[in-house]
């Protein structure tokens, strides 16, 4: 299959930040094989053409911290702090989840992400076989971890489930799935239990996905219990010797930042979730200035309450300027990097996705630029970070397959998905 995207503006997000005006992209099977003039392309051999007039192509966005199943709980538990939100509302509701809930909620979350330009996500939740079933249908790319909370001495089965998931699915669906291990947090997993997870993950050469230093309370508790910060606690345990995606990293000090840098930990900033739960502000600019490749995420739809990465890009850039009292803090380009190439680094996929380059996987989004709020386009990065909405995304391609074209879903029956989520959510929250 050979696809030609014709006459399109291209933001590559490559190292040189190359930008092409009214140019072309050729995709052969799942790979980008040409960017630029089409003089030497044999147009007869093109199977499918996409007209890129008044449109802009850029790398698909990478949402590095999600809990897809939580879209069942969208607008269900709001205006609370994290500890109460989790213990009083979310965990009791999650205890009643069944496999079918996760299947439909995951498809709904994938629809929302596709519609707003995300092509890859990094998920930690339950019933991950259902997420994989939904991923197979949607055509997206993902790194998935079975979320592991240590409840009692029987909790070891959760690590075994994560191992099974790895053995069955890592690298499956044409390489669109990677399996990670998902210890929830240092406050829900003891050091001994974390060591067991690390042992399993390192035997399989798998990465970790964990929540770290999200609230002031978490850090204070860590000092009370271990006499060190959550970051230092993980460092001393050796957790960072494995490739680690660390969601949040809000309440971190200079010492923590040094350790994150030394161990090449991948922090994920989740601005909307952190602000809505009043968790605080992560020192994103400080980390970026240290050369740490901070990635970006939405967290779940129960705390965000959307899965729209354009909202997070704008939020990350604008809020950090206000907090740092510095308009240069987290520039438009830096925020876009967080949502693309830094995300690819966080998932160990920097050679495959995160920028539009010849030889990389064809994960491409195309925005309709013919809109009043995108005119005039004096600076393309400012336009994308400060003016664009997720709803400007017109066409989405993952692994060379078209998942949405001219706003029409190609792989998901969205009406059925919305109906099934409403039915399941109502049953879960009212009857079970
Ligand atoms: C064990 S699966 C994931 C687990 O994480 C919970 N969760 C969702 N958002 C957050 C957050 O911001 N901090 C900590 N934990 C969170 C979710 O409800 C699942 O139980
Ligand atoms: Zn989370």
Short mmCIF file of C-alpha atoms and ligand atoms in Angstrom, two decimals:
data_model
loop_
_atom_site.label_atom_id
_atom_site.label_comp_id
_atom_site.label_asym_id
_atom_site.label_seq_id
_atom_site.Cartn_x
_atom_site.Cartn_y
_atom_site.Cartn_z
CA UNK A 1 0.00 0.00 0.00
CA UNK A 2 1.42 3.38 -1.02
CA UNK A 3 -0.20 6.60 0.29
CA UNK A 4 0.65 10.10 -0.93
CA UNK A 5 -0.22 13.12 1.23
CA UNK A 6 -0.06 15.91 -1.31
CA UNK A 7 0.43 19.65 -1.07
CA UNK A 8 0.59 19.72 2.74
CA UNK A 9 2.53 21.88 5.21
CA UNK A 10 4.79 19.67 7.32
CA UNK A 11 6.06 20.18 10.88
CA UNK A 12 8.61 17.39 11.23
CA UNK A 13 9.64 17.89 14.89
CA UNK A 14 13.01 16.42 13.86
CA UNK A 15 16.26 17.62 15.48
CA UNK A 16 16.63 20.48 13.01
CA UNK A 17 12.94 21.42 13.40
CA UNK A 18 12.51 21.29 9.63
CA UNK A 19 9.31 22.78 8.27
CA UNK A 20 8.08 22.25 4.69
CA UNK A 21 5.52 24.49 3.02
CA UNK A 22 3.06 22.90 0.56
CA UNK A 23 5.06 19.70 0.26
CA UNK A 24 4.43 15.95 0.20
CA UNK A 25 4.76 12.78 2.28
CA UNK A 26 4.89 9.27 0.84
CA UNK A 27 4.01 6.27 3.01
CA UNK A 28 4.82 2.75 1.88
CA UNK A 29 3.13 0.10 4.03
CA UNK A 30 3.80 1.43 7.55
CA UNK A 31 6.92 3.52 6.84
CA UNK A 32 7.51 7.13 5.75
CA UNK A 33 9.59 6.75 2.59
CA UNK A 34 9.67 10.30 1.22
CA UNK A 35 9.21 13.88 2.43
CA UNK A 36 9.52 16.79 0.00
CA UNK A 37 9.14 17.43 -3.70
CA UNK A 38 7.29 14.69 -5.63
CA UNK A 39 9.06 15.26 -8.92
CA UNK A 40 10.60 11.80 -8.90
CA UNK A 41 7.59 9.91 -7.47
CA UNK A 42 5.74 7.70 -9.95
CA UNK A 43 2.19 8.85 -9.22
CA UNK A 44 0.71 5.89 -11.07
CA UNK A 45 2.04 3.64 -8.38
CA UNK A 46 0.25 5.52 -5.59
CA UNK A 47 -2.70 3.53 -4.18
CA UNK A 48 -4.30 6.36 -2.24
CA UNK A 49 -3.98 10.15 -2.30
CA UNK A 50 -4.82 12.56 0.51
CA UNK A 51 -5.26 16.20 -0.48
CA UNK A 52 -3.27 18.30 2.01
CA UNK A 53 -4.33 21.75 0.74
CA UNK A 54 -4.88 24.16 3.67
CA UNK A 55 -3.74 21.37 5.98
CA UNK A 56 -0.73 20.68 8.17
CA UNK A 57 0.88 17.31 8.90
CA UNK A 58 2.80 16.64 12.10
CA UNK A 59 3.82 13.58 14.15
CA UNK A 60 0.97 11.87 16.00
CA UNK A 61 0.87 12.99 19.63
CA UNK A 62 2.11 10.64 22.37
CA UNK A 63 0.08 10.58 25.59
CA UNK A 64 2.50 9.14 28.13
CA UNK A 65 0.22 8.64 31.13
CA UNK A 66 -3.33 7.33 30.89
CA UNK A 67 -5.85 5.03 32.55
CA UNK A 68 -8.21 4.45 29.61
CA UNK A 69 -10.82 2.53 31.57
CA UNK A 70 -11.40 5.58 33.76
CA UNK A 71 -13.46 7.33 31.08
CA UNK A 72 -16.33 5.39 32.73
CA UNK A 73 -15.85 7.76 35.68
CA UNK A 74 -15.72 11.01 33.69
CA UNK A 75 -17.40 13.78 35.70
CA UNK A 76 -18.25 11.31 38.45
CA UNK A 77 -15.91 12.46 41.25
CA UNK A 78 -14.75 16.05 40.95
CA UNK A 79 -13.54 18.93 43.11
CA UNK A 80 -11.69 16.68 45.57
CA UNK A 81 -8.03 16.19 46.54
CA UNK A 82 -6.26 13.07 45.27
CA UNK A 83 -6.31 11.00 48.49
CA UNK A 84 -10.07 11.48 49.02
CA UNK A 85 -10.82 11.15 45.32
CA UNK A 86 -9.04 7.77 45.25
CA UNK A 87 -10.14 6.28 48.56
CA UNK A 88 -13.73 7.58 48.79
CA UNK A 89 -14.88 7.49 45.17
CA UNK A 90 -12.55 5.87 42.62
CA UNK A 91 -11.20 2.77 44.34
CA UNK A 92 -14.64 1.65 45.62
CA UNK A 93 -16.02 2.05 42.08
CA UNK A 94 -13.02 0.27 40.53
CA UNK A 95 -13.60 -2.70 42.85
CA UNK A 96 -16.83 -3.35 40.88
CA UNK A 97 -15.30 -3.20 37.39
CA UNK A 98 -15.81 -6.12 35.01
CA UNK A 99 -13.91 -6.93 31.82
CA UNK A 100 -16.65 -5.63 29.52
CA UNK A 101 -16.53 -2.16 31.18
CA UNK A 102 -12.86 -1.83 30.31
CA UNK A 103 -13.35 -2.94 26.73
CA UNK A 104 -15.98 -0.28 25.95
CA UNK A 105 -14.35 2.46 28.04
CA UNK A 106 -11.01 1.81 26.32
CA UNK A 107 -12.63 2.07 22.89
CA UNK A 108 -14.28 5.34 23.94
CA UNK A 109 -10.96 6.70 25.23
CA UNK A 110 -9.24 5.65 22.00
CA UNK A 111 -11.95 7.43 19.97
CA UNK A 112 -11.41 10.62 21.96
CA UNK A 113 -7.64 10.37 21.56
CA UNK A 114 -7.78 9.69 17.83
CA UNK A 115 -10.22 12.57 17.31
CA UNK A 116 -7.80 14.94 19.08
CA UNK A 117 -4.59 13.76 17.42
CA UNK A 118 -3.06 11.17 19.75
CA UNK A 119 -1.65 8.12 18.01
CA UNK A 120 0.26 6.45 20.89
CA UNK A 121 -0.54 6.18 24.60
CA UNK A 122 1.04 4.69 27.71
CA UNK A 123 -1.63 3.04 29.87
CA UNK A 124 -1.69 1.53 33.35
CA UNK A 125 -4.91 -0.18 34.41
CA UNK A 126 -6.80 -3.45 34.97
CA UNK A 127 -8.16 -6.07 32.50
CA UNK A 128 -5.40 -5.20 30.04
CA UNK A 129 -6.43 -8.03 27.71
CA UNK A 130 -9.56 -5.92 27.07
CA UNK A 131 -7.46 -2.84 26.32
CA UNK A 132 -5.52 -4.97 23.82
CA UNK A 133 -8.76 -6.20 22.22
CA UNK A 134 -9.83 -2.57 21.82
CA UNK A 135 -6.38 -1.58 20.53
CA UNK A 136 -6.56 -4.29 17.88
CA UNK A 137 -9.80 -2.73 16.61
CA UNK A 138 -8.83 0.95 16.89
CA UNK A 139 -5.41 0.56 15.22
CA UNK A 140 -3.60 2.80 17.73
CA UNK A 141 -0.12 2.18 19.19
CA UNK A 142 0.41 1.67 22.95
CA UNK A 143 2.68 0.75 25.82
CA UNK A 144 0.58 -1.10 28.37
CA UNK A 145 1.11 -2.11 31.99
CA UNK A 146 -1.07 -4.09 34.36
CA UNK A 147 -1.52 -1.67 37.27
CA UNK A 148 -0.20 -3.30 40.43
CA UNK A 149 -1.30 -2.30 43.94
CA UNK A 150 -0.08 -4.46 46.84
CA UNK A 151 -3.18 -5.25 48.89
CA UNK A 152 -2.09 -8.32 50.86
CA UNK A 153 0.26 -11.31 50.67
CA UNK A 154 -1.77 -12.71 47.74
CA UNK A 155 -1.03 -9.72 45.51
CA UNK A 156 1.84 -11.56 43.85
CA UNK A 157 -0.69 -12.86 41.28
CA UNK A 158 -0.81 -9.34 39.83
CA UNK A 159 2.91 -9.52 39.00
CA UNK A 160 2.33 -12.93 37.40
CA UNK A 161 -0.51 -11.44 35.33
CA UNK A 162 1.82 -8.66 34.15
CA UNK A 163 4.45 -11.30 33.19
CA UNK A 164 1.82 -13.29 31.26
CA UNK A 165 0.73 -10.13 29.48
CA UNK A 166 4.35 -9.50 28.45
CA UNK A 167 4.90 -13.05 27.22
CA UNK A 168 1.66 -13.09 25.20
CA UNK A 169 1.53 -9.61 23.74
CA UNK A 170 4.85 -7.72 23.81
CA UNK A 171 5.65 -6.60 20.26
CA UNK A 172 2.38 -8.03 18.88
CA UNK A 173 -0.02 -6.29 16.43
CA UNK A 174 2.82 -5.55 14.02
CA UNK A 175 4.89 -4.10 16.90
CA UNK A 176 2.12 -1.68 17.95
CA UNK A 177 2.05 -3.10 21.50
CA UNK A 178 4.80 -2.90 24.09
CA UNK A 179 4.22 -4.33 27.54
CA UNK A 180 5.61 -2.61 30.62
CA UNK A 181 5.25 -3.37 34.35
CA UNK A 182 2.94 -1.06 36.35
CA UNK A 183 3.72 -0.70 40.07
CA UNK A 184 1.13 1.91 41.03
CA UNK A 185 3.22 4.00 43.48
CA UNK A 186 5.66 3.74 46.39
CA UNK A 187 2.74 4.35 48.79
CA UNK A 188 0.78 1.35 47.48
CA UNK A 189 3.73 -1.06 47.03
CA UNK A 190 6.19 -1.96 49.80
CA UNK A 191 9.95 -2.01 49.04
CA UNK A 192 9.92 -5.83 49.17
CA UNK A 193 7.03 -6.00 46.71
CA UNK A 194 8.66 -3.44 44.40
CA UNK A 195 11.83 -5.59 44.39
CA UNK A 196 9.72 -8.55 43.19
CA UNK A 197 8.24 -6.43 40.36
CA UNK A 198 11.71 -5.17 39.41
CA UNK A 199 13.02 -8.74 39.35
CA UNK A 200 10.26 -9.85 36.94
CA UNK A 201 10.64 -6.77 34.74
CA UNK A 202 14.43 -7.03 34.52
CA UNK A 203 14.29 -10.74 33.59
CA UNK A 204 12.07 -9.75 30.64
CA UNK A 205 14.00 -6.53 29.90
CA UNK A 206 10.73 -4.63 30.34
CA UNK A 207 10.21 -0.99 31.35
CA UNK A 208 8.29 0.35 34.36
CA UNK A 209 5.40 2.81 34.61
CA UNK A 210 4.84 4.28 38.10
CA UNK A 211 3.22 7.32 39.82
CA UNK A 212 5.89 9.33 41.69
CA UNK A 213 5.90 12.44 43.92
CA UNK A 214 2.44 13.56 42.90
CA UNK A 215 1.34 15.34 46.09
CA UNK A 216 2.98 17.11 49.01
CA UNK A 217 1.31 14.60 51.31
CA UNK A 218 2.97 11.67 49.44
CA UNK A 219 6.40 13.24 49.87
CA UNK A 220 5.86 14.03 53.57
CA UNK A 221 4.68 10.46 54.20
CA UNK A 222 7.76 9.14 52.40
CA UNK A 223 10.05 11.22 54.64
CA UNK A 224 8.16 9.98 57.73
CA UNK A 225 8.39 6.33 56.68
CA UNK A 226 11.75 6.11 54.86
CA UNK A 227 13.43 9.40 55.79
CA UNK A 228 13.80 10.22 52.08
CA UNK A 229 11.81 11.51 49.13
CA UNK A 230 9.92 9.06 46.88
CA UNK A 231 12.52 9.69 44.13
CA UNK A 232 15.46 8.94 46.47
CA UNK A 233 13.57 5.93 47.84
CA UNK A 234 13.18 4.51 44.29
CA UNK A 235 16.79 5.40 43.44
CA UNK A 236 18.14 3.57 46.51
CA UNK A 237 15.96 0.57 45.75
CA UNK A 238 17.53 0.34 42.27
CA UNK A 239 14.20 0.88 40.50
CA UNK A 240 15.73 3.49 38.21
CA UNK A 241 18.25 0.95 36.92
CA UNK A 242 15.31 -0.15 34.77
CA UNK A 243 13.85 2.11 32.08
CA UNK A 244 11.23 4.06 34.08
CA UNK A 245 8.30 6.25 33.07
CA UNK A 246 7.49 8.35 36.15
CA UNK A 247 4.07 9.99 36.07
CA UNK A 248 3.75 13.40 37.76
CA UNK A 249 7.08 14.26 39.53
CA UNK A 250 5.34 17.35 40.94
CA UNK A 251 6.91 17.77 44.39
CA UNK A 252 10.59 17.26 43.58
CA UNK A 253 13.63 19.21 44.75
CA UNK A 254 17.08 19.85 43.25
CA UNK A 255 18.42 16.58 44.68
CA UNK A 256 15.54 14.65 43.07
CA UNK A 257 16.16 16.37 39.72
CA UNK A 258 19.84 15.31 39.89
CA UNK A 259 18.81 11.69 40.45
CA UNK A 260 16.22 11.80 37.64
CA UNK A 261 18.90 13.12 35.29
CA UNK A 262 21.59 10.68 36.43
CA UNK A 263 19.31 7.66 35.92
CA UNK A 264 17.65 8.88 32.73
CA UNK A 265 14.19 8.60 34.29
CA UNK A 266 11.35 9.80 32.05
CA UNK A 267 9.04 12.18 33.97
CA UNK A 268 5.54 12.69 32.57
CA UNK A 269 3.86 16.02 33.24
CA UNK A 270 0.05 15.85 33.58
CA UNK A 271 -0.90 19.51 34.02
CA UNK A 272 -4.74 19.34 33.92
CA UNK A 273 -4.92 16.44 36.37
CA UNK A 274 -2.40 18.03 38.73
CA UNK A 275 -4.23 21.36 38.74
CA UNK A 276 -7.73 19.92 39.05
CA UNK A 277 -6.76 17.68 41.98
CA UNK A 278 -4.84 20.67 43.39
CA UNK A 279 -1.73 18.47 43.54
CA UNK A 280 0.61 21.30 42.50
CA UNK A 281 2.99 22.44 39.76
CA UNK A 282 5.82 20.27 38.47
CA UNK A 283 9.12 22.13 37.86
CA UNK A 284 8.97 21.27 34.17
CA UNK A 285 11.12 24.13 32.93
CA UNK A 286 13.81 23.36 35.52
CA UNK A 287 13.96 19.74 34.30
CA UNK A 288 13.97 20.71 30.62
CA UNK A 289 16.86 23.08 31.26
CA UNK A 290 18.78 20.13 32.79
CA UNK A 291 18.29 18.25 29.51
CA UNK A 292 15.68 15.89 30.99
CA UNK A 293 13.23 14.91 28.25
CA UNK A 294 9.98 15.56 30.11
CA UNK A 295 7.00 13.91 28.37
CA UNK A 296 3.33 14.88 28.54
CA UNK A 297 0.15 13.04 29.52
CA UNK A 298 -3.50 13.54 30.36
CA UNK A 299 -3.88 11.01 33.21
CA UNK A 300 -7.36 9.43 33.25
CA UNK A 301 -10.59 11.09 32.13
CA UNK A 302 -11.80 10.98 35.75
CA UNK A 303 -9.26 13.59 36.85
CA UNK A 304 -8.63 15.60 33.65
CA UNK A 305 -11.60 15.30 32.48
CA UNK A 306 -10.57 14.83 28.82
CA UNK A 307 -7.89 12.97 26.88
CA UNK A 308 -7.00 15.90 24.66
CA UNK A 309 -3.24 16.43 24.27
CA UNK A 310 -3.61 19.83 22.57
CA UNK A 311 -5.17 21.06 25.82
CA UNK A 312 -2.18 19.67 27.76
CA UNK A 313 0.34 21.26 25.37
CA UNK A 314 -1.24 24.66 25.85
CA UNK A 315 -1.59 24.16 29.61
CA UNK A 316 2.03 22.99 30.09
CA UNK A 317 3.36 26.01 28.26
CA UNK A 318 1.08 28.71 29.63
CA UNK A 319 0.87 27.67 33.28
CA UNK A 320 4.62 27.21 33.68
CA UNK A 321 5.21 30.76 32.46
CA UNK A 322 2.85 32.06 35.15
CA UNK A 323 4.26 29.85 37.91
CA UNK A 324 7.89 30.66 37.02
CA UNK A 325 7.09 34.33 36.38
CA UNK A 326 8.98 33.88 33.12
CA UNK A 327 7.43 34.05 29.62
CA UNK A 328 10.34 31.95 28.30
CA UNK A 329 9.42 29.05 30.61
CA UNK A 330 8.32 26.01 28.53
CA UNK A 331 8.20 27.59 25.08
CA UNK A 332 5.68 26.54 22.43
CA UNK A 333 8.33 24.37 20.76
CA UNK A 334 9.33 22.74 24.06
CA UNK A 335 5.69 21.91 24.85
CA UNK A 336 5.28 20.37 21.39
CA UNK A 337 8.48 18.38 21.90
CA UNK A 338 7.06 17.08 25.19
CA UNK A 339 4.00 15.76 23.34
CA UNK A 340 5.95 14.16 20.48
CA UNK A 341 9.64 13.24 20.49
CA UNK A 342 10.07 13.33 24.30
CA UNK A 343 7.13 10.94 24.57
CA UNK A 344 8.82 8.65 22.07
CA UNK A 345 11.99 8.67 24.23
CA UNK A 346 9.91 7.90 27.33
CA UNK A 347 8.55 4.78 25.63
CA UNK A 348 11.91 3.77 24.14
CA UNK A 349 10.44 4.32 20.66
CA UNK A 350 12.50 7.34 19.57
CA UNK A 351 13.88 5.49 16.54
CA UNK A 352 10.35 4.60 15.39
CA UNK A 353 7.98 7.48 16.18
CA UNK A 354 7.85 11.04 17.60
CA UNK A 355 8.95 12.91 14.47
CA UNK A 356 8.26 12.80 10.74
CA UNK A 357 11.42 11.39 9.17
CA UNK A 358 12.18 9.00 6.35
CA UNK A 359 12.41 5.47 7.75
CA UNK A 360 10.19 6.16 10.76
CA UNK A 361 6.75 4.60 11.27
CA UNK A 362 3.92 6.45 9.55
CA UNK A 363 2.13 7.85 12.64
CA UNK A 364 0.88 11.15 11.24
CA UNK A 365 -1.88 13.61 12.08
CA UNK A 366 -3.26 16.16 9.65
CA UNK A 367 -4.87 19.35 10.94
CA UNK A 368 -7.38 21.46 9.04
CA UNK A 369 -5.79 24.92 9.13
CA UNK A 370 -8.61 26.67 7.31
CA UNK A 371 -10.11 28.05 10.54
CA UNK A 372 -10.47 31.61 11.87
CA UNK A 373 -8.61 30.84 15.12
CA UNK A 374 -5.58 29.56 13.15
CA UNK A 375 -5.28 32.64 10.95
CA UNK A 376 -2.83 34.28 10.30
CA UNK A 377 -0.13 31.70 10.97
CA UNK A 378 2.77 33.95 11.87
CA UNK A 379 4.63 31.26 13.79
CA UNK A 380 3.71 27.66 13.17
CA UNK A 381 4.82 26.36 16.62
CA UNK A 382 2.88 29.11 18.43
CA UNK A 383 -0.14 28.33 16.26
CA UNK A 384 -0.02 24.65 17.26
CA UNK A 385 0.73 25.21 20.97
CA UNK A 386 -1.40 28.27 21.72
CA UNK A 387 -4.19 28.45 19.12
CA UNK A 388 -4.96 24.93 17.89
CA UNK A 389 -7.66 22.72 19.41
CA UNK A 390 -7.79 18.94 19.36
CA UNK A 391 -10.90 19.35 17.22
CA UNK A 392 -8.75 20.83 14.42
CA UNK A 393 -7.43 17.30 13.75
CA UNK A 394 -8.92 16.12 10.47
CA UNK A 395 -7.09 12.90 9.55
CA UNK A 396 -5.10 10.38 11.62
CA UNK A 397 -2.72 7.70 10.36
CA UNK A 398 -1.08 5.06 12.57
CA UNK A 399 1.38 2.47 11.28
CA UNK A 400 0.39 3.46 7.74
CA UNK A 401 -3.33 2.84 8.36
CA UNK A 402 -5.94 5.60 8.20
CA UNK A 403 -7.89 5.62 11.49
CA UNK A 404 -9.80 8.85 10.88
CA UNK A 405 -10.28 10.71 7.61
CA UNK A 406 -12.03 14.04 7.25
CA UNK A 407 -13.21 13.52 10.85
CA UNK A 408 -14.80 10.15 10.10
CA UNK A 409 -13.68 7.20 12.23
CA UNK A 410 -12.56 4.35 9.99
CA UNK A 411 -12.03 1.63 12.60
CA UNK A 412 -14.46 2.40 15.43
CA UNK A 413 -18.28 2.31 15.48
CA UNK A 414 -18.51 5.43 17.64
CA UNK A 415 -22.29 5.41 18.13
CA UNK A 416 -22.22 1.85 19.45
CA UNK A 417 -19.23 2.64 21.69
CA UNK A 418 -20.91 5.70 23.25
CA UNK A 419 -24.10 3.71 23.86
CA UNK A 420 -22.26 0.76 25.46
CA UNK A 421 -20.20 3.05 27.71
CA UNK A 422 -23.34 4.82 28.95
CA UNK A 423 -25.03 1.47 29.68
CA UNK A 424 -21.99 0.01 31.46
CA UNK A 425 -21.20 3.17 33.42
CA UNK A 426 -24.80 3.50 34.63
CA UNK A 427 -24.96 -0.14 35.65
CA UNK A 428 -21.58 0.05 37.43
CA UNK A 429 -22.28 3.24 39.35
CA UNK A 430 -25.97 2.68 40.16
CA UNK A 431 -26.73 -1.06 40.30
CA UNK A 432 -23.65 -3.13 41.08
C1 LIG B 1 -3.48 0.15 39.54
S1 LIG B 1 -4.12 0.76 38.05
C2 LIG B 1 -3.95 2.48 38.17
C3 LIG B 1 -4.59 3.06 39.41
O1 LIG B 1 -4.20 4.41 39.47
C4 LIG B 1 -5.29 5.15 39.93
N1 LIG B 1 -5.07 6.55 39.57
C5 LIG B 1 -5.63 7.27 38.62
N2 LIG B 1 -5.15 8.52 38.60
C6 LIG B 1 -4.24 8.57 39.59
C7 LIG B 1 -3.41 9.56 40.10
O2 LIG B 1 -3.39 10.78 39.58
N3 LIG B 1 -2.59 9.27 41.11
C8 LIG B 1 -2.58 8.05 41.67
N4 LIG B 1 -3.38 7.06 41.25
C9 LIG B 1 -4.19 7.32 40.23
C10 LIG B 1 -6.46 4.51 39.27
O3 LIG B 1 -7.65 4.87 39.90
C11 LIG B 1 -6.11 3.04 39.40
O4 LIG B 1 -6.55 2.53 40.60
ZN1 LIG B 2 -2.33 8.28 36.91
#
